[in-house]
XYZ file of C-alpha atoms in Angstrom:
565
model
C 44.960 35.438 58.430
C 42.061 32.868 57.668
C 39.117 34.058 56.770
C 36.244 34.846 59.161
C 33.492 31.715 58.912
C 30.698 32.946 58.732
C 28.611 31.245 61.647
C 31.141 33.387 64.146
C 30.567 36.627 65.634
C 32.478 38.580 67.822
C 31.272 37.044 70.901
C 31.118 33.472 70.385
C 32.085 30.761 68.307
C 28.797 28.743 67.232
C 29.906 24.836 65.764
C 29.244 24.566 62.573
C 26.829 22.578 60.169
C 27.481 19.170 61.377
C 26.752 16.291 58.921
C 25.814 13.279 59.159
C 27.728 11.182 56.751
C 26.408 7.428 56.648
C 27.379 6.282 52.899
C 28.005 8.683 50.011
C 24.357 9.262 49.121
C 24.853 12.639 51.601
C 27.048 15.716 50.451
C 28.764 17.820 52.848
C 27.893 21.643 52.835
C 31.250 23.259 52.929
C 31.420 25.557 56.029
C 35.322 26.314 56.276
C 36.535 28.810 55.293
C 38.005 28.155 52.250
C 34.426 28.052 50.660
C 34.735 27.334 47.076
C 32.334 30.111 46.218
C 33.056 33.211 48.777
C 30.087 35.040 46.743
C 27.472 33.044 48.135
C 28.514 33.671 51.456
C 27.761 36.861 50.909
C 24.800 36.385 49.465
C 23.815 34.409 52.307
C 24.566 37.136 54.469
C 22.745 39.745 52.859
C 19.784 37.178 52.669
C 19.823 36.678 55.957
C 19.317 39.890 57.085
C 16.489 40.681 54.774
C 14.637 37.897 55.332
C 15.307 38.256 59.436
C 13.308 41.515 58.890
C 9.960 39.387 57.746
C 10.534 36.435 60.482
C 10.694 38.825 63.577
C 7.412 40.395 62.659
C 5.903 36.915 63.339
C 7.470 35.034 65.486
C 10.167 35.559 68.489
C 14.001 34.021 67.780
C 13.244 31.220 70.305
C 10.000 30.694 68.095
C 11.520 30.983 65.267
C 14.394 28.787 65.777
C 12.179 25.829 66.953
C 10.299 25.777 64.511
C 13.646 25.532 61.745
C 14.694 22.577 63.955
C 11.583 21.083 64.184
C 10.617 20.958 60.785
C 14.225 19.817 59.655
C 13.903 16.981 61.680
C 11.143 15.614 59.781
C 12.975 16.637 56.743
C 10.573 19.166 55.386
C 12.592 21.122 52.502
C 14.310 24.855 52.889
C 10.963 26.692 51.055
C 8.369 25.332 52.994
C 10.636 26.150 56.111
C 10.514 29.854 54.733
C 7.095 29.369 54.453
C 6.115 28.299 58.083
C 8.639 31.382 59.157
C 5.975 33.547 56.989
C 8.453 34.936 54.387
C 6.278 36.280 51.896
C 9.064 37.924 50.085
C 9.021 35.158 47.010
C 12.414 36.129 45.289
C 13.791 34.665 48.440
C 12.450 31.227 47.614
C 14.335 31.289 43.970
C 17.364 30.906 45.463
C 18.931 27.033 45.758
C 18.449 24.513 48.309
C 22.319 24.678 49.519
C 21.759 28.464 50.034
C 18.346 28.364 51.816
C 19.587 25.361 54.113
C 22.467 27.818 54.953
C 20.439 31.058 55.506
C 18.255 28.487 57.973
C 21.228 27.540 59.691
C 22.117 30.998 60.276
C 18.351 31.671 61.373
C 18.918 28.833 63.964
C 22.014 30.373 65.683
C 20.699 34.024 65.757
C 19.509 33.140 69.013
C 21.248 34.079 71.949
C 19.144 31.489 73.674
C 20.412 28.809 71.691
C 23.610 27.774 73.913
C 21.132 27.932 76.586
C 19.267 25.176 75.561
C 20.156 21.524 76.692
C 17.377 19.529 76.296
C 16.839 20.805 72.299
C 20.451 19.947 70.361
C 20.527 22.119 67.565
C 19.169 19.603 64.345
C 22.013 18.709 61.924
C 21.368 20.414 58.410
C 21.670 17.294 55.412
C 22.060 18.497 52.337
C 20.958 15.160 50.044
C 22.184 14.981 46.338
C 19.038 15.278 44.192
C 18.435 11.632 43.431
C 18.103 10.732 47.225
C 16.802 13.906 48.827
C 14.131 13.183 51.307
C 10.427 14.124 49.386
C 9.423 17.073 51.569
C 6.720 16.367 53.460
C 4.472 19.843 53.132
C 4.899 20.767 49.643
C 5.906 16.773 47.664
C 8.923 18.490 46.293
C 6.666 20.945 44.569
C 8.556 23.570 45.605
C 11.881 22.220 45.404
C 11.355 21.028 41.825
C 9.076 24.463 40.618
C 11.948 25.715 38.583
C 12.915 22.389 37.073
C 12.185 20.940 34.260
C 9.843 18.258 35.999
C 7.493 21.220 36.205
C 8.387 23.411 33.059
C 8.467 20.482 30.328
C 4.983 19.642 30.137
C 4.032 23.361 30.066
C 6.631 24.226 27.146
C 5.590 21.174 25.631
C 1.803 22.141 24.744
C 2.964 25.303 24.088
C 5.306 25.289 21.204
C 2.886 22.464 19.848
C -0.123 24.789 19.776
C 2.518 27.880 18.411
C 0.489 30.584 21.050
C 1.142 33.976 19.179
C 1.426 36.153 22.865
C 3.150 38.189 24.663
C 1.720 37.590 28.553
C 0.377 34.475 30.499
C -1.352 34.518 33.871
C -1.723 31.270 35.841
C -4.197 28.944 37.504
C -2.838 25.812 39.679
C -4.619 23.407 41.500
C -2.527 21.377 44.055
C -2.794 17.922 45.609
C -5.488 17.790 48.362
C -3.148 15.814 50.452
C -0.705 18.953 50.963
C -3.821 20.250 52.906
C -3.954 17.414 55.613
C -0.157 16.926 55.586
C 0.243 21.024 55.911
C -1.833 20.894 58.713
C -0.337 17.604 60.303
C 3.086 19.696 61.133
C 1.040 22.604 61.881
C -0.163 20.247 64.835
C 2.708 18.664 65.217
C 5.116 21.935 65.879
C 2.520 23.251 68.143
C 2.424 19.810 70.289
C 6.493 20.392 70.332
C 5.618 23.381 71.945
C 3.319 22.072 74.437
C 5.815 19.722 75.706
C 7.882 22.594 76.863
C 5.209 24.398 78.235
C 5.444 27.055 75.369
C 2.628 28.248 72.498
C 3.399 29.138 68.977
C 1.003 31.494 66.593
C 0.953 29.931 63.574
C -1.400 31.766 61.282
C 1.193 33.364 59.259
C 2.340 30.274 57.550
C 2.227 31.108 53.928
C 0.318 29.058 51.579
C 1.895 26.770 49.311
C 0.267 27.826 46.412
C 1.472 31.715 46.589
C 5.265 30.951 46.598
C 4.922 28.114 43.524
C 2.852 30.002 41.259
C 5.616 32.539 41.635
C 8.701 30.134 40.757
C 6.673 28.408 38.457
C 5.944 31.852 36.524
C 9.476 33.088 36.780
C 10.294 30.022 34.908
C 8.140 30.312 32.380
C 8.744 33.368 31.767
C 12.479 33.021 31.355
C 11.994 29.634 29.377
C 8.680 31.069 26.810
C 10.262 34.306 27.020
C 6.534 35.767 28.288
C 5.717 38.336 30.530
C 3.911 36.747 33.828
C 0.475 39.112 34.128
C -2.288 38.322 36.774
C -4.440 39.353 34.229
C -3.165 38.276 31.190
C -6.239 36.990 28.611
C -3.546 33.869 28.255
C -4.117 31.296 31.015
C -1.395 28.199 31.707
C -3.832 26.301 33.883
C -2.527 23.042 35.565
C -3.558 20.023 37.831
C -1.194 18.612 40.170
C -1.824 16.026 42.564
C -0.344 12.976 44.344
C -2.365 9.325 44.484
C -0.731 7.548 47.961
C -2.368 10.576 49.424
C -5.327 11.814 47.464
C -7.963 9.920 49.993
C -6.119 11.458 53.418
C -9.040 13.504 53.934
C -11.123 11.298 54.666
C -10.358 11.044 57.923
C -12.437 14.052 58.880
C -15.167 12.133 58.426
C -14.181 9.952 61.854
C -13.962 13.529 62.977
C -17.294 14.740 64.714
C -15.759 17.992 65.350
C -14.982 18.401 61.810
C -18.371 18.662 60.125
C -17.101 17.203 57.218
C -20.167 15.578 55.176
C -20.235 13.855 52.334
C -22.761 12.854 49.985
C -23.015 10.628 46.734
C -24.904 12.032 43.860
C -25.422 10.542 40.072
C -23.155 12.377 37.370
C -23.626 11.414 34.386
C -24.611 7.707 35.527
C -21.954 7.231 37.808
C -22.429 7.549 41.627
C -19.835 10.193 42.952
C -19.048 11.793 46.095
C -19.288 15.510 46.602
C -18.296 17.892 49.261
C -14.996 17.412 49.623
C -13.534 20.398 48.020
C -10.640 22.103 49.011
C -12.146 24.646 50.982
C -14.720 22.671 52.517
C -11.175 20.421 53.570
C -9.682 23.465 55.143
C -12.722 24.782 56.972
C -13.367 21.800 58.763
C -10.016 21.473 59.622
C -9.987 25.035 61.567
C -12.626 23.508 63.809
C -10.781 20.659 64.414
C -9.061 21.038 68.353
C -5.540 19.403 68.033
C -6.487 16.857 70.262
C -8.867 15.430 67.765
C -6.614 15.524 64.922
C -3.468 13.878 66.920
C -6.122 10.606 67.906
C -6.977 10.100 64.131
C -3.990 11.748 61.790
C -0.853 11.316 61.418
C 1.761 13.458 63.605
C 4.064 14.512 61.467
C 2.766 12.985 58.741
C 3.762 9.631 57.206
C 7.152 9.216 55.121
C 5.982 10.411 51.556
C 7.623 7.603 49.011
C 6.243 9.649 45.876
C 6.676 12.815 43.868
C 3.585 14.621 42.745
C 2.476 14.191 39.345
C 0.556 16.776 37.025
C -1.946 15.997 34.496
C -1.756 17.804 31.071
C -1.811 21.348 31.181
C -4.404 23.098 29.472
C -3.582 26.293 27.805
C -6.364 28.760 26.932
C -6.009 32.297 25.335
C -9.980 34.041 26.310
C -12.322 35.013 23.809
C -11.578 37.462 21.278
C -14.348 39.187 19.056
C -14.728 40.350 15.381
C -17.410 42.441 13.940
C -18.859 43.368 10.791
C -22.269 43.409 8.602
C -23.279 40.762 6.574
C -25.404 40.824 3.378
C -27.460 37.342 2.396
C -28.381 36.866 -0.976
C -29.789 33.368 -1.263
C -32.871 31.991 -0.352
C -31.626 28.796 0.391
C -29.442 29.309 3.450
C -30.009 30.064 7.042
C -28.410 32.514 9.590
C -26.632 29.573 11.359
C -26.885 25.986 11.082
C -30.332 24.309 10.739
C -30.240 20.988 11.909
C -33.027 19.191 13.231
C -32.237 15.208 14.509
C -28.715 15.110 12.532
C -30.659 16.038 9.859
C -29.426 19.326 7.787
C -32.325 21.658 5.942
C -30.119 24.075 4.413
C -26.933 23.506 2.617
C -24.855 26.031 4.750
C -25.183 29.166 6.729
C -23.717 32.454 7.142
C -21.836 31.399 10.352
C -20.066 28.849 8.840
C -19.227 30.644 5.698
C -17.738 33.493 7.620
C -16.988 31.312 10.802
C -14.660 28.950 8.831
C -12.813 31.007 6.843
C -11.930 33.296 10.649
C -11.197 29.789 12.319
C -8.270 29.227 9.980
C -7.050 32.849 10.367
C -7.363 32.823 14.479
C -6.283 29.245 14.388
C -8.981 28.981 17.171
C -10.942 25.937 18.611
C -14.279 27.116 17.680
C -16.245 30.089 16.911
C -19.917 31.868 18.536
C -21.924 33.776 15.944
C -24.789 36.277 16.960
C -26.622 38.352 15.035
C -28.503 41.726 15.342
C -31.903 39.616 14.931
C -31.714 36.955 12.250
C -34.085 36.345 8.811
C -35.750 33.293 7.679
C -33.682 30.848 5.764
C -36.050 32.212 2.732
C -35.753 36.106 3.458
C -32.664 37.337 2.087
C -30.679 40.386 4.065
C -29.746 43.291 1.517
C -28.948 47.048 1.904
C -25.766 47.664 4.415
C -26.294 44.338 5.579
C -27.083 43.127 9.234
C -24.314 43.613 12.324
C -22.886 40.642 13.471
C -20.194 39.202 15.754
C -18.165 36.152 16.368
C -16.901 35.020 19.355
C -13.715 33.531 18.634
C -12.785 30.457 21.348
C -8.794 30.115 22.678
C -7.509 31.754 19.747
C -3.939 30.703 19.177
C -3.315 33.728 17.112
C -5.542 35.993 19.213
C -5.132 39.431 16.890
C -5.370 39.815 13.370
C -4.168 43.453 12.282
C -6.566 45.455 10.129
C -4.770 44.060 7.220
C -5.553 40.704 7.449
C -8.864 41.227 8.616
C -9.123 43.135 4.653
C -7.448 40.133 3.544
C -10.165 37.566 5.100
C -13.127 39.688 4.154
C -12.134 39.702 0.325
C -11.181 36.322 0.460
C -14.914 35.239 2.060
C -16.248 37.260 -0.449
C -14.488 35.844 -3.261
C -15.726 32.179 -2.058
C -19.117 32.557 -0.970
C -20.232 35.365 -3.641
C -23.556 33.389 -4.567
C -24.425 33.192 -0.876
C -23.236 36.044 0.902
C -21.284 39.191 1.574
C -19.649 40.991 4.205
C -18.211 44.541 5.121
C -16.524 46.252 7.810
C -14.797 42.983 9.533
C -12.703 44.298 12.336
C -12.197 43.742 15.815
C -14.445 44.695 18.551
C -14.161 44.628 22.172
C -16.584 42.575 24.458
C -17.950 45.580 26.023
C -19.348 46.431 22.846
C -21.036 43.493 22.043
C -24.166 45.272 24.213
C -24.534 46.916 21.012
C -25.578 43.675 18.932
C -28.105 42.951 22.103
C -29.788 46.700 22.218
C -30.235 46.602 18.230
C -31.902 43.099 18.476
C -34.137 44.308 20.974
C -35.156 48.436 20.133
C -33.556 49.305 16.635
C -36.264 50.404 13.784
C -35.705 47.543 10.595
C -36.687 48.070 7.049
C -37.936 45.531 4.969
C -39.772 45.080 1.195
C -42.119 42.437 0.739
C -43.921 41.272 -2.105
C -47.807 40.518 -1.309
C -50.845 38.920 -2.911
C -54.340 39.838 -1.798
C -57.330 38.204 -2.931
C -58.503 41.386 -4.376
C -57.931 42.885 -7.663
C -55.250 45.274 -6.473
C -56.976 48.811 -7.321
C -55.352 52.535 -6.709
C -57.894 52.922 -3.869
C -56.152 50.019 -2.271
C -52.814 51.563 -2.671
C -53.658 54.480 -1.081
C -55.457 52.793 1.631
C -52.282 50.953 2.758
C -50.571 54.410 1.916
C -52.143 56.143 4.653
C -50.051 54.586 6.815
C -46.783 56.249 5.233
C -46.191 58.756 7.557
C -48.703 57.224 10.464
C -47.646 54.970 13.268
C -49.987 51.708 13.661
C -50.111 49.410 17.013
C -50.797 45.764 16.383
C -50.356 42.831 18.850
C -49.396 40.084 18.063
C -49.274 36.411 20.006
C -46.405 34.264 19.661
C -46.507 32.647 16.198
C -47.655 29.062 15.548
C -44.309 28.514 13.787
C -41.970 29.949 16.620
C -43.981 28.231 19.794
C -41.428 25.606 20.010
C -38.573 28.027 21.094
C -40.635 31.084 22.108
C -43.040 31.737 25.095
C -46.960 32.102 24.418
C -47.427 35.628 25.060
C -49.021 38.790 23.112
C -46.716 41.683 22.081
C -47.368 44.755 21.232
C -45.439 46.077 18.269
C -45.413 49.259 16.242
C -45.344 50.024 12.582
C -43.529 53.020 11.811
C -44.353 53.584 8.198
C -46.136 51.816 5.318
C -45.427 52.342 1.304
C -47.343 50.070 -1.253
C -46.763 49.697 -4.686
C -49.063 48.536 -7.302
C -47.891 45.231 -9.811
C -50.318 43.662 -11.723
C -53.795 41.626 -10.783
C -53.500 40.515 -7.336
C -50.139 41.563 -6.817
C -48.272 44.175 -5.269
C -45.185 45.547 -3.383
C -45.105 46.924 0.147
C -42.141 48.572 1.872
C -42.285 49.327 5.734
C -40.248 50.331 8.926
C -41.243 48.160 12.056
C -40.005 47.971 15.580
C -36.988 45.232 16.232
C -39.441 42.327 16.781
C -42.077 42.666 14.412
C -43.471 39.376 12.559
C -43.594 40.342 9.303
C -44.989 37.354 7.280
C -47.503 37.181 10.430
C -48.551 40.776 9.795
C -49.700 39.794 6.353
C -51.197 37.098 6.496
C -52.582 37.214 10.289
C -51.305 33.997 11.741
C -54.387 32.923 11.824
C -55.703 35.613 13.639
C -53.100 35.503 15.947
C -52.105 38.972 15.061
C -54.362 41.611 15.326
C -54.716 43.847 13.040
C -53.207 42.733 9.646
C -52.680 43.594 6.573
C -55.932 41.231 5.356
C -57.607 43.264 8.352
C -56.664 46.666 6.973
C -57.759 45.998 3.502
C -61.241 43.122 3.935
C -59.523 40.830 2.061
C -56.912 37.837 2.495
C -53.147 38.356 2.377
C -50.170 36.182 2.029
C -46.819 36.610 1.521
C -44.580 35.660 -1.580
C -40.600 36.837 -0.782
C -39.625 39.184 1.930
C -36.037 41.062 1.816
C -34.507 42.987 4.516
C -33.533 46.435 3.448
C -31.709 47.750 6.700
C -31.451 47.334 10.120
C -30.731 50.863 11.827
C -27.859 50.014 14.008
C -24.741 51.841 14.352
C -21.823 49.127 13.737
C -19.071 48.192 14.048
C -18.215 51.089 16.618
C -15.533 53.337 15.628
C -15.541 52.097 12.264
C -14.058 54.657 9.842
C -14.703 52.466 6.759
């Protein structure tokens, strides 16, 4: 007994797909029923039914069915037809072209009405081989080629090049702007069909493109990269897609008055460039725009499309990553980061770049941020535990280093820059933590040791003036420093002086250790800025003071966090 085909029921006998055959460009979909694959008969069945389920909550089966027919005569593909139905079930949309076009055919004759109609023909289904298949209309083949190579190559490409050490990816797509004006040309276009016969059509769950291609797109990768696809993966595949014969369709809003759609030229970077059309400003004033309008200015259905979309490269980006630790400076002769002043370099290196370029290598990273828990002059070294530090390390391409390695980098920076610096505790931190870094710039106590000349003979009743202050608190204010009012506002800050030890050397010498408040101008607190702070040490004593070398003994800061080192 031959087989049951599978557009029959027990009631009827619908005709099958019938194909138009005009050279040998077209293929025939196989419809007997000696089908060389029975299994995808099945599968079509099964499809069928579950994807019936999401079309009847929006539309009725005369609704439904017109809009199948009406978009296949304009020779939209199978996915954006699923898309228009509002099937927002992606798996479906992994399936082929042959299979879709066969679930749609079975979506057009689940109509009882369908025999009823005369005046609508049911729309022959083509299946095209791939080298002549009509460029869909809605999506520019996106969809049809999202799990090809067309789309994958350029993506694997740049990644094996950089060598990405991860595990997930998320992704960010940006799509031609002419899918906008041609999606919303067979919007129009289905809903004058309907018109004509005196019917209306709700077509506000169409599906946007950009939900069902990020989905095949990401199912690709994944199975090609062997990655897990993670909305919120710190590993971004970001890509540009767009299509030049209709890049400038848009512009027709602008003949539009019930568009709204403005825009203006500005200067960027000395070019004159137009600005408001965005992609959302594109699709709100299209929602104002009555049909009526659109039909005497666009295109309905759109034009033939001639072209594929094309992409341009794909940037790939892994999101900042963050190691901390303490750094001691020993020389004199370098700054924090790099001083340079009109291309001109005043100190031979920096810490940043001694730690920052050994870490670069290690995270294989584009660059590196370095911040500090406050920073010292390049002539004030930084000694005790060392100050707390963090780098931000920019689209790492190795984006953890185990605790190991991190050992392994801090020796080997130590080994290398031993004249110039040290460092301790080098691990990784989290960016919630870098508050830390901020809060001990701004309130943590700091220790430093400075050595002082007065122009007094220094005497023990001197000593013990400036010892007074040992275990007594002392208020000064002090105005922004003549040296710093390039980069700081002109104000007057208040500042306290925790503590205050001298120590007597010889003549017109001495030592003097103190605790200050995160802030405090030292070298201004000695020798008074010129009066700008108020009091100083020359106050405190009736003398003049200056400063000769200032070290850093310890900034009172708790970090790394949860360092057990």
């Amino acid at each position: 007994m031959m087989k049951k085909r599978f557009w029959e029921n027990d009631h009827e006998l619908i005709p099958p797909i019938r194909i138009y055959k005009e050279t040998d460009r077209w293929k025939r979909i196989r419809c007997d029923g000696d089908d060389d694959d029975d299994e995808i008969n099945e599968d079509i069945e099964a499809l069928y039914s579950n994807v019936m389920q999401h079309v009847m909550k929006n539309y009725v089966n005369l609704t439904h069915q017109t809009i199948v027919d009406t978009m296949l005569d304009i020779k939209c593909c199978a996915r954006c037809i699923f898309r228009f139905l509002g099937v927002r079930d992606y798996k479906y949309y992994a399936k082929s072209e042959e299979v879709l076009l066969k679930v749609l055919n079975r979506i057009r004759i689940s109509s009882s009405t369908l025999q009823e109609e005369t005046q609508h023909p049911s729309t022959n289904i083509l299946l095209f081989k791939t080298p002549d298949k009509p460029i869909c209309l809605t999506c520019f083949d996106l969809l049809y080629q999202a799990d090809t190579m067309d789309c994958l190559w350029p993506i694997i490409e740049n990644f094996n090049s950089h060598n990405f050490q991860v595990n997930t990816f998320s992704l960010s797509i940006s799509l031609p702007s002419g899918v906008i004006i041609n999606n919303h040309s067979v919007k129009v276009y289905i809903r004058q069909k309907y018109r004509e016969r005196n019917l209306s059509v709700d077509l506000s769950n169409v599906v946007d493109l950009k939900d069902p291609f990020k989905h095949l797109l990401g199912w690709s990768i994944e199975k090609e990269l062997d990655l897990k696809y993670n909305y919120q993966s710190p590993f971004n595949i970001s890509i540009e897609y767009y299509h030049e014969n209709t890049q400038q369709n848009h512009l027709i809003l602008t003949d539009i008055p019930s568009a709204e759609f403005k825009l203006k030229k500005i200067r960027m970077k000395g070019k004159a460039v137009w600005t408001g059309d965005s992609r959302h400003n594109i699709i709100a004033a299209l929602e104002k725009v009555p049909d009526s309008d659109f039909i005497s200015i666009g295109n309905c259905p759109p034009l033939e499309v001639k072209e594929r979309w094309k992409n341009y490269p794909p940037k790939l980006e892994h999101s900042a990553v963050y190691v901390g630790g303490r750094y001691t400076k020993l020389s004199r002769e370098i700054s924090q980061s790099p001083w340079i002043i009109n291309d001109v370099r005043l100190a031979k290196t920096s810490v940043s770049e001694c730690i920052g370029d050994i870490l670069r290598e290690k995270f294989r990273c584009d660059d590196y941020n370095f911040a500090g828990a406050g920073r010292e002059d390049v002539n004030v070294r930084m000694l005790g535990n060392g100050r707390p530090f963090y780098f931000e390390i920019i689209n790492p391409r190795k984006p953890f280093l185990s605790q190991q390695e991190l050992d392994d980098a801090q020796k080997e920076i130590n080994e290398i820059q031993k004249d110039l610096i040290q460092i301790n505790h080098l691990t990784m931190v989290s960016e919630r933590d870098l508050a830390i870094i901020k809060e001990g710039e701004e309130t943590k106590r700091k220790t430093y040791s400075a050595l002082i000349w007065i122009s007094k003979i220094v005497t023990p009743e001197i000593i013990d003036k400036i010892n007074e202050y040992q275990n007594k608190e002392l208020t000064i204010k002090q105005q922004t420093p003549i040296r710093v009012l390039q980069r700081r506002a002109q104000m007057v800050r208040p500042k306290i002086i925790y503590s205050m030890k001298a120590e007597t050397l010889e003549n017109h010498f001495l030592t003097l250790q103190l605790q200050t408040e995160a802030g405090t101008y030292i070298k201004e607190f000695i020798h008074g800025d010129l009066g700008r702070t108020k009091p100083n040490l020359g106050d405190l004593l009736d003398c003049y003071a200056d400063i000769m070398a200032l070290d850093v003994l310890e900034v009172d800061l708790e970090w790394p966090p949860n360092n057990n080192n």
